[in-house]
XYZ file of C-alpha atoms in Angstrom:
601
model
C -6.499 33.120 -30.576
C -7.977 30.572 -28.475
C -11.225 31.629 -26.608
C -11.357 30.749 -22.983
C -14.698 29.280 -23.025
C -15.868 25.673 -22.357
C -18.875 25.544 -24.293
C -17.963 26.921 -27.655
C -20.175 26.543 -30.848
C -19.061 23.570 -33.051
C -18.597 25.580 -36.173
C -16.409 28.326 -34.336
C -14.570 25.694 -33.110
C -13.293 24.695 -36.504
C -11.980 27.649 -37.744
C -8.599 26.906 -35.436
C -6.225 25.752 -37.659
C -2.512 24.565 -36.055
C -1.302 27.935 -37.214
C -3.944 29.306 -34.796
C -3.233 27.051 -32.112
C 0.301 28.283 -32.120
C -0.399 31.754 -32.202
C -3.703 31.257 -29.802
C -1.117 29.637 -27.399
C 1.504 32.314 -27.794
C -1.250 35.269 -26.940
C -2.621 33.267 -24.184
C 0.501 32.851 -22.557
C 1.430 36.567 -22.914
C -2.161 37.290 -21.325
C -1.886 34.752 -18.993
C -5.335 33.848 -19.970
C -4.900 29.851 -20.892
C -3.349 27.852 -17.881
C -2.706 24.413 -16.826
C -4.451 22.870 -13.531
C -3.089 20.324 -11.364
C -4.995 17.356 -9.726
C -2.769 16.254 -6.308
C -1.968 12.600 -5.952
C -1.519 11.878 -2.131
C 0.599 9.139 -0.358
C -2.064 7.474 2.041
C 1.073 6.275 4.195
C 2.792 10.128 4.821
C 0.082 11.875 3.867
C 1.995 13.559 1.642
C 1.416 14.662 -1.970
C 3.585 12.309 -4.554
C 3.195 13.989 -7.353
C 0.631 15.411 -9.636
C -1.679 15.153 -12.697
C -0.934 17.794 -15.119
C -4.924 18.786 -16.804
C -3.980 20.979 -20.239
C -6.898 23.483 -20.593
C -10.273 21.986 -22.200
C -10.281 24.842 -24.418
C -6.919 23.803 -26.391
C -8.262 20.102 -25.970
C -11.084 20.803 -28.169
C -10.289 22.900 -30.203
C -7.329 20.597 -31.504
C -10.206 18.267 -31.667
C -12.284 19.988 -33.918
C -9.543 21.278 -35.890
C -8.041 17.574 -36.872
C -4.641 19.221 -34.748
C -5.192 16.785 -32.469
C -1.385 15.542 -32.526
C 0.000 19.426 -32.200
C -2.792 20.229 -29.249
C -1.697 17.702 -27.249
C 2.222 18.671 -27.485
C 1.265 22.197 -26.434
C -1.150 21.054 -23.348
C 2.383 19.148 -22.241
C 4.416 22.229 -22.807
C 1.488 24.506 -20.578
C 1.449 21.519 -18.129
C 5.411 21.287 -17.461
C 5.971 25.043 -17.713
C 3.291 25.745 -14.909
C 4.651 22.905 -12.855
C 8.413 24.087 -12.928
C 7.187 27.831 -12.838
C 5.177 26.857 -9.390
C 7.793 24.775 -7.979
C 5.272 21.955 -7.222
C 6.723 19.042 -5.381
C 6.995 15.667 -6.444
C 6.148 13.842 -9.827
C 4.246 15.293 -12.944
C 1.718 13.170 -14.423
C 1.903 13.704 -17.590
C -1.238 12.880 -19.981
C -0.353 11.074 -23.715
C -2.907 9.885 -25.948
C -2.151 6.398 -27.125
C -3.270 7.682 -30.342
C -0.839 10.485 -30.498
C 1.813 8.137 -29.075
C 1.577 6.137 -32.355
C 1.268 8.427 -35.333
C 3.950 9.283 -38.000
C 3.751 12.783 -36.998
C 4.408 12.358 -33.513
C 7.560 14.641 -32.422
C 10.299 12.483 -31.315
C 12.267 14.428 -28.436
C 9.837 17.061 -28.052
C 9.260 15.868 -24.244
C 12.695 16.149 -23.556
C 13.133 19.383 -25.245
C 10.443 21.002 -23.190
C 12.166 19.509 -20.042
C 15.459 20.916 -20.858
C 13.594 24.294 -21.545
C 12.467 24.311 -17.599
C 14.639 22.745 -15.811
C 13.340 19.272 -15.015
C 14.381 15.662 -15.504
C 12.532 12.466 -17.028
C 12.787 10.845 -13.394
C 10.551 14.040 -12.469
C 8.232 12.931 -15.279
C 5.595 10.146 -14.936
C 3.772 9.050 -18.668
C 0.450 8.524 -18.254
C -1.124 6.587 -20.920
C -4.961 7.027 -21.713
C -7.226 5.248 -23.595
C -7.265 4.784 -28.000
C -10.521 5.237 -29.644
C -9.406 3.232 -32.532
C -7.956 0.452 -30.228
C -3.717 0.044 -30.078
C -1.630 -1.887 -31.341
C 0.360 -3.448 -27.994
C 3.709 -4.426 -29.998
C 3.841 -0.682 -31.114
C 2.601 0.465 -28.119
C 5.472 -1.733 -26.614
C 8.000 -0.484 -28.503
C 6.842 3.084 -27.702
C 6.943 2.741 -24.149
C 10.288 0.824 -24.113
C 11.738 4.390 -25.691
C 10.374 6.596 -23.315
C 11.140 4.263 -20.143
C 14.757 4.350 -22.010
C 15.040 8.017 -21.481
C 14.061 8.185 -17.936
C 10.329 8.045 -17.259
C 7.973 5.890 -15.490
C 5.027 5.099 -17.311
C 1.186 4.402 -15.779
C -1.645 3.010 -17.835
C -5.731 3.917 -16.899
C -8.949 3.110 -17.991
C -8.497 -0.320 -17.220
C -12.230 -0.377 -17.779
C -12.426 0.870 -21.291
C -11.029 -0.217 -24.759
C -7.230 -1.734 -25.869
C -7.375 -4.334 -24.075
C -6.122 -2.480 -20.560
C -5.059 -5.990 -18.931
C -2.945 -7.039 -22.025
C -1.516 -3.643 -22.443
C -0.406 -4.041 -18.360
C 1.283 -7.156 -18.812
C 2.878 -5.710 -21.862
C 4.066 -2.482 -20.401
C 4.707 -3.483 -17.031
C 3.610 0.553 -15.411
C 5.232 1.785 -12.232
C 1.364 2.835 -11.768
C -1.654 1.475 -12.566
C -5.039 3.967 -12.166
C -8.074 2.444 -10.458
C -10.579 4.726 -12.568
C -13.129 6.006 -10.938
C -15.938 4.028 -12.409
C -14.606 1.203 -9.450
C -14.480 3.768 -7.377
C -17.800 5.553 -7.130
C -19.664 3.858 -4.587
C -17.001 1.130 -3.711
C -17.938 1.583 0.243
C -21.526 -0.498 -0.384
C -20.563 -2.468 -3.756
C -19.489 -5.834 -3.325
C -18.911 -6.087 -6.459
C -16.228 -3.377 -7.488
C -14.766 -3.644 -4.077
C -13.879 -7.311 -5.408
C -12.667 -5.565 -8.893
C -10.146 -3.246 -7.279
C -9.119 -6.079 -4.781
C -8.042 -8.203 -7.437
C -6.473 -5.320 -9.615
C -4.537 -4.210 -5.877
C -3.338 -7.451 -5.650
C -2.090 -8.076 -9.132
C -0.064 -4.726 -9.375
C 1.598 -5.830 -5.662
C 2.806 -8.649 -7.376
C 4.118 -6.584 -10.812
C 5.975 -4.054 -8.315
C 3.110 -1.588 -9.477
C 1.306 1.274 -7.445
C -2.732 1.666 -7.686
C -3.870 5.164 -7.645
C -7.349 5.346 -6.914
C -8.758 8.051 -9.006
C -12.174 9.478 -8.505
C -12.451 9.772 -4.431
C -15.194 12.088 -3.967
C -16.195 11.060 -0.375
C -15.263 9.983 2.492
C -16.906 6.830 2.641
C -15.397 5.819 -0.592
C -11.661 7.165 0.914
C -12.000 4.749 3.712
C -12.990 1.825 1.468
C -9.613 1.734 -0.387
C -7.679 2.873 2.133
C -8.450 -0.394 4.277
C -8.117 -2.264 0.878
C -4.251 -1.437 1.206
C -4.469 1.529 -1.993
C -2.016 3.738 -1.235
C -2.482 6.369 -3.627
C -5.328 8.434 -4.198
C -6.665 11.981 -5.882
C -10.207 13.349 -5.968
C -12.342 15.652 -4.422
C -12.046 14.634 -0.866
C -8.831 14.687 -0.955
C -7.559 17.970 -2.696
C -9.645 19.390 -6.064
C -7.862 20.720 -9.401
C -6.653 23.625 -9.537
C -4.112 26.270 -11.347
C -2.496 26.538 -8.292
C -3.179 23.299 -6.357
C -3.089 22.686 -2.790
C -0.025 20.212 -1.220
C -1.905 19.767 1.994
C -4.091 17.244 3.157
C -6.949 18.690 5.366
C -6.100 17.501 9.491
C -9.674 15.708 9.355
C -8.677 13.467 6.433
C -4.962 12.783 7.693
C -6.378 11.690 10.954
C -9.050 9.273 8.631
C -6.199 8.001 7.150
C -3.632 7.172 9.995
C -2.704 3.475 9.980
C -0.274 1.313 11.566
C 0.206 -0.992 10.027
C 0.654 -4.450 11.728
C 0.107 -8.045 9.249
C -1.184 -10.685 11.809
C 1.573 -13.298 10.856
C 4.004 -11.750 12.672
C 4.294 -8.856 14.671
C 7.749 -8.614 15.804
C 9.151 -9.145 12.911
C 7.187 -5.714 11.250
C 8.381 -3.841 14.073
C 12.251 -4.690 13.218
C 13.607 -1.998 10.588
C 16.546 -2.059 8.282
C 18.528 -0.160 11.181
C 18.930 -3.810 13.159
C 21.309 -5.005 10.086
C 23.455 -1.858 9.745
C 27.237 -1.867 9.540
C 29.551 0.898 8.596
C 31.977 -0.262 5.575
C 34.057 2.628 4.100
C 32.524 2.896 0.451
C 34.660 4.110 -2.742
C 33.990 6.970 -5.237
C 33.373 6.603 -9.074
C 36.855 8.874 -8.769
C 38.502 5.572 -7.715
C 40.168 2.628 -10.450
C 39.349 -0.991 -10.411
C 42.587 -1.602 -9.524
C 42.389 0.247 -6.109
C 39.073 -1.564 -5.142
C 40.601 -4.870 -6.210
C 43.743 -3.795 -3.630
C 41.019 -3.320 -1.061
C 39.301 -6.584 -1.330
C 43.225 -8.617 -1.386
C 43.587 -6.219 1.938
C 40.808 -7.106 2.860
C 39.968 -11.359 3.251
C 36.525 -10.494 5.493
C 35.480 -7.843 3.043
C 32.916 -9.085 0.677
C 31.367 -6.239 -1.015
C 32.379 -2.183 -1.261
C 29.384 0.674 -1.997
C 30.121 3.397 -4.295
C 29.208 6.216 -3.555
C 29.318 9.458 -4.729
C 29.391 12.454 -2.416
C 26.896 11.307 -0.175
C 24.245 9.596 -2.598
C 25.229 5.417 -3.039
C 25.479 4.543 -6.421
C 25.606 0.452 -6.266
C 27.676 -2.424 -4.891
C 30.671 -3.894 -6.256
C 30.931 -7.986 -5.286
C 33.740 -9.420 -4.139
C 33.243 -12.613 -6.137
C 32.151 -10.608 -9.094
C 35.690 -8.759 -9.528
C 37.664 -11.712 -8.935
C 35.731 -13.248 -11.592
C 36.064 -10.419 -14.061
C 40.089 -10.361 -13.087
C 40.597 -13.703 -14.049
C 39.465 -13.790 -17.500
C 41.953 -13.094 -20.024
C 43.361 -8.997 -20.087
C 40.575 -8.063 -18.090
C 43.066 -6.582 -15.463
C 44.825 -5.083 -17.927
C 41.970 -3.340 -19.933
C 40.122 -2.266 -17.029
C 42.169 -2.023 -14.342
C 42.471 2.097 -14.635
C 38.967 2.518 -15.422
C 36.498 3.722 -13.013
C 35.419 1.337 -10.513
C 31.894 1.960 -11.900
C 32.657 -0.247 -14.701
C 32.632 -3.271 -12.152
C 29.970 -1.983 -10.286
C 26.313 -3.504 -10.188
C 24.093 -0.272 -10.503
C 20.756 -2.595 -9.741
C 21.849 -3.074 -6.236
C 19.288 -3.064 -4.001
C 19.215 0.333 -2.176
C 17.003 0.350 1.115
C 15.998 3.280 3.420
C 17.147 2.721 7.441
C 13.293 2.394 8.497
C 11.931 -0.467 6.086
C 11.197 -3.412 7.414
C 12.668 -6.170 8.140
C 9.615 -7.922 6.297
C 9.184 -5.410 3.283
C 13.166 -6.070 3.328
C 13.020 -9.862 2.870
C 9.948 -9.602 0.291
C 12.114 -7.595 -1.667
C 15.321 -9.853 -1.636
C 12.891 -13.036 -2.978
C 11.388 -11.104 -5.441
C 15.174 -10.063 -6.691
C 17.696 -12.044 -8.289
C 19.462 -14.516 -5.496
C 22.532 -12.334 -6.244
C 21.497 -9.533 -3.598
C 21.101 -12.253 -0.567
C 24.999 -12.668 -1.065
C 26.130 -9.733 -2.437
C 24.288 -7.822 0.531
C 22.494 -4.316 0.135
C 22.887 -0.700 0.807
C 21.693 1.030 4.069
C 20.339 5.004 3.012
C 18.657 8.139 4.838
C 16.538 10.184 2.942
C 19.040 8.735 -0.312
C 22.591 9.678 1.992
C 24.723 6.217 2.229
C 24.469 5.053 5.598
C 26.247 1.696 5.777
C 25.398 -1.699 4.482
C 23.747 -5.048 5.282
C 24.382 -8.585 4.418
C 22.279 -11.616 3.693
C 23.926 -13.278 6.572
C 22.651 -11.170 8.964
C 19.278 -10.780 7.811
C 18.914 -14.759 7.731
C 19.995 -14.495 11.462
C 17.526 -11.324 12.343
C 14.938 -13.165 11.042
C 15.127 -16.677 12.994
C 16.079 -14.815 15.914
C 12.321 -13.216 15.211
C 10.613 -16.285 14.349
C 11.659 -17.912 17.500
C 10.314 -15.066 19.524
C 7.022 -14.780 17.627
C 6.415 -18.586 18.431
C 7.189 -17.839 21.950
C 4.407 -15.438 22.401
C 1.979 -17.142 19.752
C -0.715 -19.338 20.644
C 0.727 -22.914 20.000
C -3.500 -23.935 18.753
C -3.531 -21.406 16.414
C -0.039 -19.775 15.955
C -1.828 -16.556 16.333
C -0.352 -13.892 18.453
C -0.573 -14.322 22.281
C -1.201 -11.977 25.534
C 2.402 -9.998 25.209
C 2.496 -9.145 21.243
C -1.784 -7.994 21.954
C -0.966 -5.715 25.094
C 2.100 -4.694 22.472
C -0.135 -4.164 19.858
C -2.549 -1.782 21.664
C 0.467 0.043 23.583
C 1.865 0.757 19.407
C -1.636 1.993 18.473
C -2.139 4.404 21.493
C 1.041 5.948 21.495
C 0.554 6.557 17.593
C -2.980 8.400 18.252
C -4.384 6.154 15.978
C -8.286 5.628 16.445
C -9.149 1.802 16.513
C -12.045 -0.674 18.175
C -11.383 -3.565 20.385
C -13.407 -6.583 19.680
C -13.728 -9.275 22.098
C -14.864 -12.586 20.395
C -16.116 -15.194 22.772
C -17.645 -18.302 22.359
C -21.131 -19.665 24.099
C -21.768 -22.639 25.977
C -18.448 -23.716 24.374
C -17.695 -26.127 27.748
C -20.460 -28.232 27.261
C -19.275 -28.671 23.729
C -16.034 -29.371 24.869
C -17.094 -32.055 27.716
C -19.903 -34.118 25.157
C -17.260 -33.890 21.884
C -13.844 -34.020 23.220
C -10.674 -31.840 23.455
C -10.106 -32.959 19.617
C -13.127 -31.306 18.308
C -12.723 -28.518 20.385
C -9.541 -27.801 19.295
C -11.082 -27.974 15.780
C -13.538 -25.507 17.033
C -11.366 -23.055 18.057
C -9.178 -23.026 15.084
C -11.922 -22.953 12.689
C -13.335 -19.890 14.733
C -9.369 -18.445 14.403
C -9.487 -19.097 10.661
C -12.627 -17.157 10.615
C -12.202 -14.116 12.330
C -8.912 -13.646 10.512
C -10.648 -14.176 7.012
C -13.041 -11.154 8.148
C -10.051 -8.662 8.636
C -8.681 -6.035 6.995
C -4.653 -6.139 6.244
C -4.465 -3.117 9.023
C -6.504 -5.287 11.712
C -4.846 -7.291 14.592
C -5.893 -10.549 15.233
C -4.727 -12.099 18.902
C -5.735 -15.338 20.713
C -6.082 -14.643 23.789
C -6.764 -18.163 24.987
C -8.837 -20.982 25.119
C -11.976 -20.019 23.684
C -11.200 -15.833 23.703
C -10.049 -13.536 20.839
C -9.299 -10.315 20.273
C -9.779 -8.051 17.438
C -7.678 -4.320 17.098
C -9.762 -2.858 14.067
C -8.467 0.166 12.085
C -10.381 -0.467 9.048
C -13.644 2.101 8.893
C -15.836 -0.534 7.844
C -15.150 -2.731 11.226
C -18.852 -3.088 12.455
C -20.109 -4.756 8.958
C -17.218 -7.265 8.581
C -18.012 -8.291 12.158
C -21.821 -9.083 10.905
C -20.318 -10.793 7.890
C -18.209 -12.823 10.634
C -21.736 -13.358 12.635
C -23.312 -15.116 9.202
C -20.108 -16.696 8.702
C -20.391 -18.415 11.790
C -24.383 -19.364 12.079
C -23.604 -21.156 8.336
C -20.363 -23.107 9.545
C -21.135 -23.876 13.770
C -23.734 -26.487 13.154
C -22.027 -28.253 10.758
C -19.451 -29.306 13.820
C -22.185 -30.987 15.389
C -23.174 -34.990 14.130
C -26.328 -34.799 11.841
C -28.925 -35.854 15.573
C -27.790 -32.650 17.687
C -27.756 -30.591 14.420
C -31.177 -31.498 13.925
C -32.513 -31.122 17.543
C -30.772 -27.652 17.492
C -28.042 -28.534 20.387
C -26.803 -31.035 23.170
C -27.466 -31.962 26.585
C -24.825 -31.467 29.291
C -24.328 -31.977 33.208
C -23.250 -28.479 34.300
C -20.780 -28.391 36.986
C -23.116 -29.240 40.228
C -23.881 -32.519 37.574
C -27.422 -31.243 36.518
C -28.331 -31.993 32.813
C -29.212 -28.725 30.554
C -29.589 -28.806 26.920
C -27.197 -26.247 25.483
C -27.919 -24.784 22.359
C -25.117 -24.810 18.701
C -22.522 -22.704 19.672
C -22.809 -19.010 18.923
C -20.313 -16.403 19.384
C -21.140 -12.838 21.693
C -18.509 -9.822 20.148
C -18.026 -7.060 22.629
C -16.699 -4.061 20.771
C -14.935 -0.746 22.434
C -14.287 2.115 20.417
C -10.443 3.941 21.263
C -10.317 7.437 20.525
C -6.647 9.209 20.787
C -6.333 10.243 24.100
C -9.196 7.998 25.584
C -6.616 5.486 27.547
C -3.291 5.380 28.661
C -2.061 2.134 28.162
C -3.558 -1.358 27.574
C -4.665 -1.996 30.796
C -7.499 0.323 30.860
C -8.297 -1.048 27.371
C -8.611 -4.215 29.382
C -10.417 -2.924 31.888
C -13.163 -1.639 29.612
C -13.472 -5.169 27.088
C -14.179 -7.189 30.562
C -16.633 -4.905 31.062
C -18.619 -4.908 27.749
C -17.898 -8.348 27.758
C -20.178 -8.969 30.381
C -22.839 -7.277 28.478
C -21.887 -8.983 25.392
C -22.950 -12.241 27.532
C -27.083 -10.776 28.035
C -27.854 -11.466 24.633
C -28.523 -14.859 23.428
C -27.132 -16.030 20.076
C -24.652 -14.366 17.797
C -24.597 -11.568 18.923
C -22.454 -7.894 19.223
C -22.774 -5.241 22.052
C -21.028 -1.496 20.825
C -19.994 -0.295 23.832
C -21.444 3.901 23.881
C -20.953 4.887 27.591
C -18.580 7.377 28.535
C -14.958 5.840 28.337
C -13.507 3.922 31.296
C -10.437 6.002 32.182
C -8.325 5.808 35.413
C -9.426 7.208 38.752
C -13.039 8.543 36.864
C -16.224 7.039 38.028
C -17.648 4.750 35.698
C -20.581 6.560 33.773
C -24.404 4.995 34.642
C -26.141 5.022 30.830
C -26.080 1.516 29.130
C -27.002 1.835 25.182
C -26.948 -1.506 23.269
């Protein structure tokens, strides 16, 4: 019988042979003595859990250790692990932990996975593989080969210690993993390290462009949470959020939902992020698998404006089948006759893209170009919550889009193509009524008329755009940048670390400003210029005065008091010479209140 004690003695250890595995499992099962724990991934988007991390008991672990049963241990942790899970009902995915050196002895049990599966109920689409690290180092064509097979049955597969041994990076390109763990070595600290903020930028980046998910393992503080939340991570476990546990929690605490609350809004173009799937919709009556080739092929000669039909089957869509592919298919040799009383299925393309009512029109088209060009004629499917909707077409889309285009250039500032008055006062509006928590910034620049008059329009221009180019390169993918005009910007932050990027900005600028100016005023530290009565001054490089306001749910109604309370910490902003920011910390401004009297820099 196993003992249920973490720090056994080595030599006691040892006397567990597989036989008394087995039997240790069997008793502690009976006693209910030896359980599973589960570690809760969270969705940083619904602040929801995904799925979870299945943790067999440490005793079994070592003692299959110890005993050389390593193979057999691990095979009854995943048993414990999915038995618990389907026992408890949990919601969303199970983790599953495999050794890479399990996965590739000769004794490993093929079908054993899907045996235990069967046993409780669940499916391999419930079931995510999650490969750890080999001590002895893996071979990837094996390893390959090995994941191929279980991705064949059903699973998704995600690979960890990215940090540590078989060549993690080679193994991802291999495997290509639905997820990919962030381990919490990057994470640890990630708030004030440059350095593995950098790492798990570049490792977010490359999964976004495999189609993989980062999981950020390891968050154990707030601080750290906030970090890789404003990095775009979407996926996170740890203390902070939710500890392991037999029977785990499936709530996120109010305090960290309300931490994590984004809306999300990329500075290219805001219109076109607001427009959803639901725009493109159109009702087409869709077929069942019950139906033949030969009646969906009557339908489309019925039919000359119909260019695609969706199965579907009771309510859940199954794929598309193509107009042009059909009439294709017919006109090969007996094709009509072989398969013309065969389920319609048999035509059907079951990789057809599939798209919920509320994506994007921009998450939409990013997933069309990253497809095969098939889907931008073949069209897609409409869902809610996986029931069959309607459809969309290519057609439409292309339409949507330059419809979108030519409304974001209406409102975008023509110097900088960033957005204008209407999409900001938008902008703020979206944030308010979402009860999201963000800070205004006000970026304006100094003395930039004189600079203007002595260098010309021209180099102004360059000024301002250079100062645009800036600003944006210090934001966060959550942040809104606006132009306000002429010389005036406006930041909406929602990432947590808002007040150091604007100091990084503030460097950014006293490093590139001077180098606008010809080598004589550079080195004399300005220029001189008549001021508007025609007296001559001597105006210092430019610098740039941020006045920030902090927006609490609930603090303002609408953009206008927003307004109100920038112009007014603007003209504090303006008291301090050189780069400068002003937090605003007085009472907020709020309609028909007297303003409060305390002024804290």
């Amino acid at each position: 019988m196993l003992p249920n004690n973490n720090s056994l003695p080595l030599d006691e250890l040892q006397l567990y042979s597989k036989e008394k595995l087995d039997l240790g499992l069997e008793v502690f099962l009976r006693d209910n003595l030896l359980q599973a724990s589960f570690q809760p991934i969270f969705d940083f988007n619904t602040a929801k859990v995904l799925g979870f991390e299945g943790l067999a008991p440490i005793e079994l672990i070592r003692a299959a250790r110890v005993s050389s049963t390593v193979v057999e241990g691990e095979y009854l942790g995943r048993h414990l692990v999915l038995e618990s899970f389907a026992k408890q009902g949990l919601e969303g995915k199970i983790f599953l932990n495999v050794s890479l050196d399990v996965l590739l002895q000769s004794e490993a049990k093929t079908g054993e996975t899907l045996k235990y599966l069967a046993e409780f109920g669940l499916s391999p689409s419930d079931v995510v593989i999650k490969l750890s690290r080999s001590e002895s180092g893996a071979d990837v064509g094996l390893l390959t080969q090995a994941c191929a097979h279980y991705r064949g049955m059903g699973f998704q597969l995600a690979i960890c210690n990215l940090n540590q041994g078989f060549s993690g990076l080679s193994l991802w390109s291999e495997v290509k993993p639905e997820y990919v763990q962030l381990d919490k070595d990057f994470i640890d600290g990630i708030h004030h390290d440059k350095v593995k903020l950098e790492i798990a930028r570049s490792i977010y980046e490359v999964a976004s462009q495999s189609n993989a998910k980062v999981i950020a393992d390891g968050v154990n503080n707030s601080l750290d949470l906030m970090a890789i939340r404003d990095l775009g991570v979407d996926l996170g476990q740890g203390s902070c959020l939710a500890e392991a546990a037999v029977t785990p929690v499936q709530i996120l605490p109010e305090a960290v939902i309300k931490s994590l609350l984004r809306v999300e809004a990329p500075r290219e173009n805001v219109l076109q992020t607001r427009a959803t799937v639901s725009k493109l919709l159109r009702y087409v009556t869709p077929v069942s698998p019950s139906d033949t080739n030969e009646e969906v092929f009557r339908l489309f000669e019925q039919n000359p404006d119909l260019h695609a039909v969706p199965v579907v089957q009771a309510t859940k869509p199954l794929g598309l089948i193509s107009r042009g592919a059909m009439i294709d298919s017919y006109a090969r040799p007996y094709r009509r006759e072989l398969f013309g009383d065969k389920s319609c299925v048999t035509m059907m393309d079951d990789a057809s893209i599939i798209v919920d009512h509320n994506t994007t029109v921009q998450d939409l088209t990013d997933l069309i170009l990253r497809s095969d060009p098939r889907h931008l004629s073949a069209g897609f499917i409409v869902s809610n919550a996986d029931a069959y909707l309607g459809m969309g077409n290519g057609h439409d889309l292309l339409r949507l889009i330059s419809n979108l285009q030519i409304n974001a250039a209406r409102y975008a500032n023509p110097l900088t193509l960033l957005p204008g008055n209407t999409p900001i006062c938008e902008q703020i509006d979206l944030l308010i009524q979402s009860g999201t928590s963000f800070v205004t910034c006000y970026f304006d620049l100094d003395n930039f008329k004189p600079f203007n008059d002595v260098y010309g329009f021209q180099k102004g221009d360059e000024v301002i755009q250079l100062t645009a180019r800036l600003i944006s390169k210090a934001c966060g993918m959550f942040d809104f940048v606006g132009h306000i005009g002429g010389d005036d910007f406006i930041v909406l932050f929602q990432s947590a670390d808002w007040e150091q990027r604007c100091y990084d900005f503030l460097d950014e600028v006293s490093n590139a400003f001077p180098q606008v100016y010809d080598e004589e005023d550079r080195l004399r530290g300005g220029i001189e210029a008549e001021d508007r009565k025609g007296v001559k001054h001597f105006y210092p490089i430019l610098t740039i005065s941020i006045a920030s306001v902090k927006v609490s749910p609930g603090m303002f109604p609408s953009h206008h008091e927003v307004s109100e309370a920038c112009i007014s910490a603007k003209k504090y902003s303006k008291k301090f010479t050189g780069n400068s920011m002003f937090i605003e910390r007085r009472l907020p401004f709020i309609v028909s209140s007297k303003q409060q009297s305390e002024q804290v820099h």
